[in-house]
Amino acid sequence: MEFGFAPEDEAFRGEVRAWLDAHVGAGADRRGWERALGAAGWIGLGWAEGGYGNRTATLTQQVAWAEEYARSAAPPRSGHIGENLLAPTLLAHGSAEQKARFLPAVAAGEELWCQGYSEPGAGSDLAGVRTAAVREPDGYRVTGQKIWTSLAHEADWCFVLARTEPGSRRHHGLSFLLVPMDQPGRVEVRPIRQMTGTSDFNEVFFDGAHARAEHVVGGEGNGWRVAMSLLGFERGVSTLAQQIGFAEELGRVVRDAVATGAADDPLVRARLVRQWAELRVMRWNALRTLGGPAAEPGAPSVAKLLWAGWHQRLGELAVLVRGAGASVGPADWSAAAPYELDAAQHLFLFSRADTVYGGSDQVQRTIIAERVLGLPREPKGVES
């Protein structure tokens, strides 16, 4: 096996497959599905040693779970932000009280999270955030706007990077706050309709939203350190699962190329082979970094550059092999009703954003240049 699965890991994989076969397609809503996963012990694998998760699981078993989940065509996760971003951050920087309060609810699928980082004018340049959190006797009052907030319309909580030191600049004076979303009149969520016709992203407006004093992770003023630590958790076991999904998409593109005759074109065949080869390289790189030093400089940025460009090129190839048929939808398009897209069209349109969200390609190259290659730092304005 590529990842070196031992017999006990293969037994674990069989347990995963059996559970997914029995439960995928049961028709639960997204929140209900999270609760089903939590009740069966499939959220928070590997947290059990701290008493916060559901099961003990080795790293290889976590990979087995993530890959089988991706292969099973299980529903998209609503709880992945809480499980894969917030939880590792709390385990690394949270107080005992914060871990005890929030991790069990994530592991049970009971509380969903969103990420309050990007703002208008402070997206890729995250240190430019202007959302302010004013200290009060009972906590903080948060005022500002976040944008491109995934799943905010479903979330119960938001972890917010906010400026708690008036007059501070750049990465100074920031704090990492845990803010409840259910605050009518103080938290407003506005969905953003994308080219695909869906609204997974949102604008979030905070107008004096309350955050309790004990819900500051890492201490006041240490938000930048905590926020950067969280970004390092965005790639890991989930990267390998993502690549299983990429392989499924590539398979559909290959089948379309054969069906339309586009595969007879040697240039198209060469592009298909290149996509396959690059996907294998991404997998090997992910396995290498997964088993390597935990803080390997630049590894997350390299991974993001690899998969974002690859996925975008796959979207372009998906419509290329379809020819003129790629411009025709699966149903009549009209201004009176939301338009429908087939899988290839959705892949092409959604993947246009891959090189922008989660840190643009330019930002990832800057990180590699400064932190790995030791090149002069890019000017970012006057530091305070």
XYZ file of C-alpha atoms in Angstrom:
384
model
C 0.000 0.000 0.000
C 1.232 3.487 -0.815
C 0.872 4.828 2.704
C 2.152 1.639 4.317
C -1.131 0.397 5.832
C -0.605 -2.310 8.455
C -3.198 -5.102 8.904
C -4.843 -3.235 11.776
C -5.146 -0.172 9.550
C -6.763 -2.253 6.812
C -9.226 -3.590 9.374
C -10.019 0.002 10.324
C -10.518 0.854 6.643
C -12.991 -2.018 6.365
C -14.936 -0.691 9.357
C -15.042 2.753 7.759
C -16.238 1.382 4.429
C -18.950 -0.740 6.039
C -20.328 2.206 8.026
C -20.336 4.533 5.031
C -22.017 1.907 2.820
C -24.761 1.579 5.417
C -25.328 5.290 6.017
C -24.490 7.309 2.881
C -27.681 8.173 1.060
C -29.821 7.955 4.178
C -31.195 11.411 3.335
C -30.262 13.354 6.466
C -29.942 17.127 6.209
C -26.446 18.587 6.510
C -26.701 19.306 10.234
C -28.329 15.937 10.823
C -25.491 14.273 8.941
C -22.921 15.949 11.199
C -24.751 14.627 14.240
C -24.845 11.145 12.720
C -21.089 11.278 12.157
C -20.545 12.482 15.708
C -22.794 9.840 17.250
C -20.874 7.109 15.405
C -17.532 8.515 16.557
C -16.196 9.693 13.185
C -15.471 13.328 14.114
C -12.282 14.225 15.940
C -10.298 11.095 15.174
C -7.100 11.216 17.184
C -8.389 13.625 19.854
C -9.356 10.861 22.265
C -6.067 11.021 24.188
C -7.095 14.424 25.479
C -10.597 13.225 26.236
C -12.189 15.494 23.630
C -12.753 13.275 20.585
C -14.582 10.088 19.770
C -11.981 7.475 18.797
C -8.302 6.805 18.995
C -6.811 6.666 15.508
C -3.293 6.606 14.141
C -2.263 8.996 11.393
C -2.633 6.252 8.779
C -6.107 5.443 10.077
C -7.074 9.103 9.813
C -5.908 8.984 6.187
C -7.974 5.808 5.641
C -11.080 7.538 7.006
C -10.590 10.680 4.915
C -9.970 8.745 1.696
C -12.891 6.347 2.130
C -15.173 9.268 2.921
C -14.123 11.000 -0.302
C -14.642 7.815 -2.341
C -18.083 7.126 -0.894
C -19.784 10.206 -2.379
C -20.871 11.108 1.152
C -22.543 14.512 1.684
C -20.329 17.626 1.830
C -19.285 18.385 5.391
C -20.719 21.369 7.252
C -18.497 20.722 10.253
C -15.095 20.574 8.612
C -14.162 24.131 9.654
C -14.719 23.314 13.290
C -13.042 19.912 13.070
C -10.071 20.709 10.842
C -9.337 24.358 11.651
C -10.715 25.422 15.018
C -10.085 22.171 16.883
C -6.345 21.839 16.091
C -5.953 25.523 16.976
C -7.615 25.036 20.360
C -5.530 21.927 21.003
C -2.385 23.983 20.302
C -3.295 27.342 21.883
C -6.554 27.035 23.811
C -7.010 26.975 27.563
C -8.262 23.848 29.325
C -11.628 25.557 29.782
C -11.872 26.440 26.070
C -11.043 22.886 25.023
C -13.579 21.425 27.442
C -16.290 23.854 26.289
C -15.905 23.638 22.510
C -14.194 20.405 21.424
C -16.866 17.945 22.662
C -19.560 19.930 20.823
C -17.524 19.814 17.595
C -16.902 16.081 18.034
C -20.627 15.480 18.518
C -21.535 17.461 15.384
C -23.666 19.754 17.549
C -21.971 23.118 16.862
C -20.885 24.365 13.443
C -18.221 27.013 12.846
C -17.166 29.579 10.269
C -13.928 31.534 9.837
C -13.924 35.328 10.234
C -10.651 36.320 8.574
C -10.984 38.127 5.229
C -12.416 41.626 4.981
C -12.968 44.087 2.134
C -9.453 45.449 1.656
C -7.898 42.774 3.866
C -8.142 39.470 2.054
C -4.797 38.158 0.924
C -3.199 40.879 3.065
C -4.754 39.543 6.239
C -2.728 41.825 8.535
C -4.822 44.762 7.300
C -7.969 43.704 9.197
C -10.004 46.575 10.615
C -12.734 44.731 12.532
C -12.459 46.109 16.068
C -13.148 44.450 19.406
C -13.559 46.936 22.265
C -12.871 45.645 25.774
C -15.742 45.887 28.233
C -16.176 44.544 31.773
C -18.032 41.446 30.523
C -15.942 40.795 27.392
C -15.667 42.490 24.002
C -17.947 44.330 21.602
C -17.061 43.394 18.023
C -17.804 45.764 15.131
C -16.764 45.319 11.509
C -17.304 43.323 8.339
C -15.985 39.961 7.176
C -16.348 38.626 3.641
C -16.049 35.331 1.752
C -17.078 33.604 4.991
C -17.761 29.981 4.068
C -20.909 28.415 5.578
C -21.624 31.411 7.812
C -25.330 30.950 7.032
C -25.203 27.553 8.803
C -22.698 28.314 11.568
C -23.388 28.599 15.290
C -20.002 30.222 16.042
C -17.331 32.211 14.226
C -13.659 32.527 15.139
C -12.843 36.146 14.397
C -9.525 37.891 13.921
C -10.129 41.372 15.339
C -8.125 44.409 16.420
C -8.252 44.740 20.206
C -5.585 47.450 20.541
C -6.831 50.827 19.248
C -4.406 52.488 16.843
C -2.370 49.325 16.243
C -1.187 48.415 12.754
C -0.510 45.320 10.735
C -0.076 42.144 12.789
C 0.213 43.978 16.120
C -2.752 44.352 18.462
C -4.870 41.508 17.032
C -6.784 38.891 18.990
C -8.463 35.594 18.087
C -12.050 35.720 19.424
C -14.787 33.076 19.534
C -18.066 34.821 18.709
C -21.590 33.288 18.808
C -23.529 33.895 15.589
C -27.004 33.867 17.145
C -27.115 37.558 18.100
C -30.076 39.165 16.294
C -29.422 42.777 15.402
C -25.728 42.380 16.175
C -24.690 39.715 13.644
C -26.052 39.791 10.084
C -25.205 37.224 7.387
C -25.719 38.069 3.706
C -25.144 35.251 1.179
C -22.997 36.034 -1.880
C -24.273 34.458 -5.078
C -21.413 33.020 -7.123
C -21.036 32.319 -10.836
C -22.146 28.766 -10.133
C -25.503 30.061 -8.876
C -24.800 28.800 -5.345
C -24.120 30.820 -2.199
C -21.561 28.997 -0.071
C -19.779 32.283 0.744
C -21.233 35.125 2.775
C -20.715 38.640 4.049
C -20.905 38.890 7.836
C -21.571 42.192 9.597
C -20.831 42.588 13.307
C -22.560 45.529 14.980
C -21.533 45.412 18.622
C -21.581 41.607 18.736
C -20.641 40.222 22.139
C -17.680 37.901 22.783
C -16.968 36.696 26.300
C -13.604 37.559 27.853
C -12.724 33.894 28.390
C -13.237 33.193 24.668
C -9.984 34.823 23.532
C -7.671 32.077 22.263
C -3.972 32.483 23.059
C -4.439 35.674 25.044
C -5.237 39.238 24.021
C -2.835 40.650 21.433
C -1.595 37.240 20.279
C -4.127 36.833 17.482
C -1.623 36.945 14.643
C 0.387 34.040 16.036
C -2.759 31.980 16.580
C -4.168 32.885 13.148
C -0.967 31.878 11.363
C -0.873 28.614 13.288
C -4.412 27.877 12.121
C -3.500 28.431 8.476
C -0.892 25.690 8.831
C -3.653 23.254 9.824
C -5.572 23.868 6.585
C -3.456 21.279 4.815
C -2.846 17.846 6.256
C -4.854 14.648 6.180
C -7.645 16.568 4.427
C -5.282 17.240 1.494
C -5.161 13.527 0.694
C -8.956 13.295 0.814
C -9.180 16.316 -1.465
C -6.990 14.501 -3.973
C -9.378 11.534 -4.018
C -12.072 13.968 -5.110
C -9.717 15.391 -7.727
C -9.121 11.877 -9.088
C -12.877 11.342 -9.434
C -13.206 14.616 -11.355
C -10.279 13.708 -13.604
C -11.920 10.360 -14.328
C -15.091 12.110 -15.488
C -13.082 14.406 -17.760
C -11.280 11.411 -19.296
C -14.612 9.646 -19.905
C -16.025 12.786 -21.537
C -12.922 13.054 -23.747
C -13.411 9.480 -24.953
C -17.160 9.950 -25.483
C -16.779 13.159 -27.532
C -13.757 11.970 -29.508
C -11.568 14.701 -28.021
C -9.205 11.979 -26.774
C -8.232 11.325 -30.400
C -6.432 14.669 -30.422
C -2.801 14.065 -29.354
C -2.627 17.472 -27.678
C -5.670 16.691 -25.551
C -4.242 13.266 -24.691
C -1.007 14.920 -23.613
C -2.898 17.322 -21.348
C -4.869 14.467 -19.783
C -1.695 12.513 -19.098
C -0.074 15.587 -17.600
C -3.052 16.132 -15.266
C -2.787 12.500 -14.127
C 0.984 12.728 -13.570
C 0.735 16.011 -11.640
C -1.977 14.547 -9.415
C 0.344 11.666 -8.530
C 3.114 14.127 -7.707
C 0.729 16.054 -5.434
C -0.142 12.855 -3.596
C 3.492 11.894 -3.091
C 4.292 15.419 -1.894
C 1.366 15.321 0.557
C 2.498 11.948 1.923
C 6.055 13.235 2.256
C 5.064 16.346 4.184
C 2.499 14.463 6.270
C 5.202 12.213 7.641
C 7.867 14.909 7.825
C 8.652 17.719 10.271
C 5.498 19.327 11.668
C 6.714 22.843 10.922
C 8.374 22.338 7.530
C 8.679 25.910 6.198
C 6.637 26.675 3.122
C 5.002 23.234 2.867
C 1.411 24.551 3.097
C 2.148 27.235 0.482
C 3.704 24.731 -1.918
C 0.686 22.440 -1.510
C -1.750 25.296 -2.170
C 0.108 26.381 -5.305
C 0.173 22.821 -6.614
C -3.473 21.951 -6.179
C -5.010 25.354 -7.007
C -3.365 25.616 -10.425
C -3.943 21.927 -11.147
C -7.641 22.117 -10.343
C -8.115 25.267 -12.390
C -6.445 23.646 -15.410
C -8.696 20.617 -14.956
C -11.759 22.862 -15.102
C -10.520 24.352 -18.354
C -9.894 20.880 -19.747
C -13.358 19.713 -18.655
C -15.080 22.224 -20.942
C -12.489 21.865 -23.716
C -13.183 18.151 -24.217
C -16.929 18.842 -24.343
C -16.572 21.252 -27.231
C -19.621 23.369 -28.109
C -21.749 21.175 -25.861
C -20.091 22.762 -22.836
C -22.062 25.962 -23.454
C -25.428 24.196 -23.131
C -26.882 23.595 -19.703
C -28.732 20.484 -18.487
C -31.948 22.535 -18.314
C -33.307 25.617 -20.042
C -31.632 28.780 -18.795
C -33.810 31.800 -18.189
C -33.742 34.960 -16.139
C -36.838 33.783 -14.279
C -35.220 30.839 -12.541
C -31.774 29.953 -11.173
C -29.715 28.300 -13.860
C -28.472 24.755 -13.551
C -24.959 23.566 -14.348
C -23.673 20.114 -15.086
C -20.578 18.774 -13.315
C -18.092 20.011 -15.937
C -19.561 23.510 -16.044
C -19.606 23.752 -12.257
C -15.993 22.567 -12.102
C -14.883 25.165 -14.652
C -16.646 28.114 -13.017
C -15.920 27.267 -9.379
C -12.253 26.482 -9.997
C -11.673 30.030 -11.281
C -11.517 31.010 -7.593
C -9.046 28.292 -6.566
C -5.992 30.485 -7.111
C -7.516 33.305 -5.039
C -9.274 31.956 -1.937
C -7.344 30.468 0.972
C -4.432 32.753 0.113
C -3.840 33.825 -3.482
C -1.028 32.396 -5.599
C 0.847 35.692 -5.281
C 0.702 35.497 -1.485
C 1.855 31.860 -1.454
C 4.844 32.730 -3.665
C 5.712 35.636 -1.377
C 5.650 33.310 1.646
C 7.964 30.844 -0.091
C 10.299 33.626 -1.214
C 10.584 35.233 2.225
C 10.361 32.286 4.630
C 12.012 29.513 2.609
C 14.376 31.181 0.146
C 15.306 34.065 2.458
C 14.689 36.768 -0.152
C 14.115 40.392 0.938
C 10.713 40.948 2.474
C 8.003 42.641 0.468
C 7.268 46.203 1.736
C 3.992 46.202 3.671
C 3.788 49.773 4.899
C 4.971 51.302 8.160
C 5.046 48.974 11.166
C 3.985 50.324 14.536
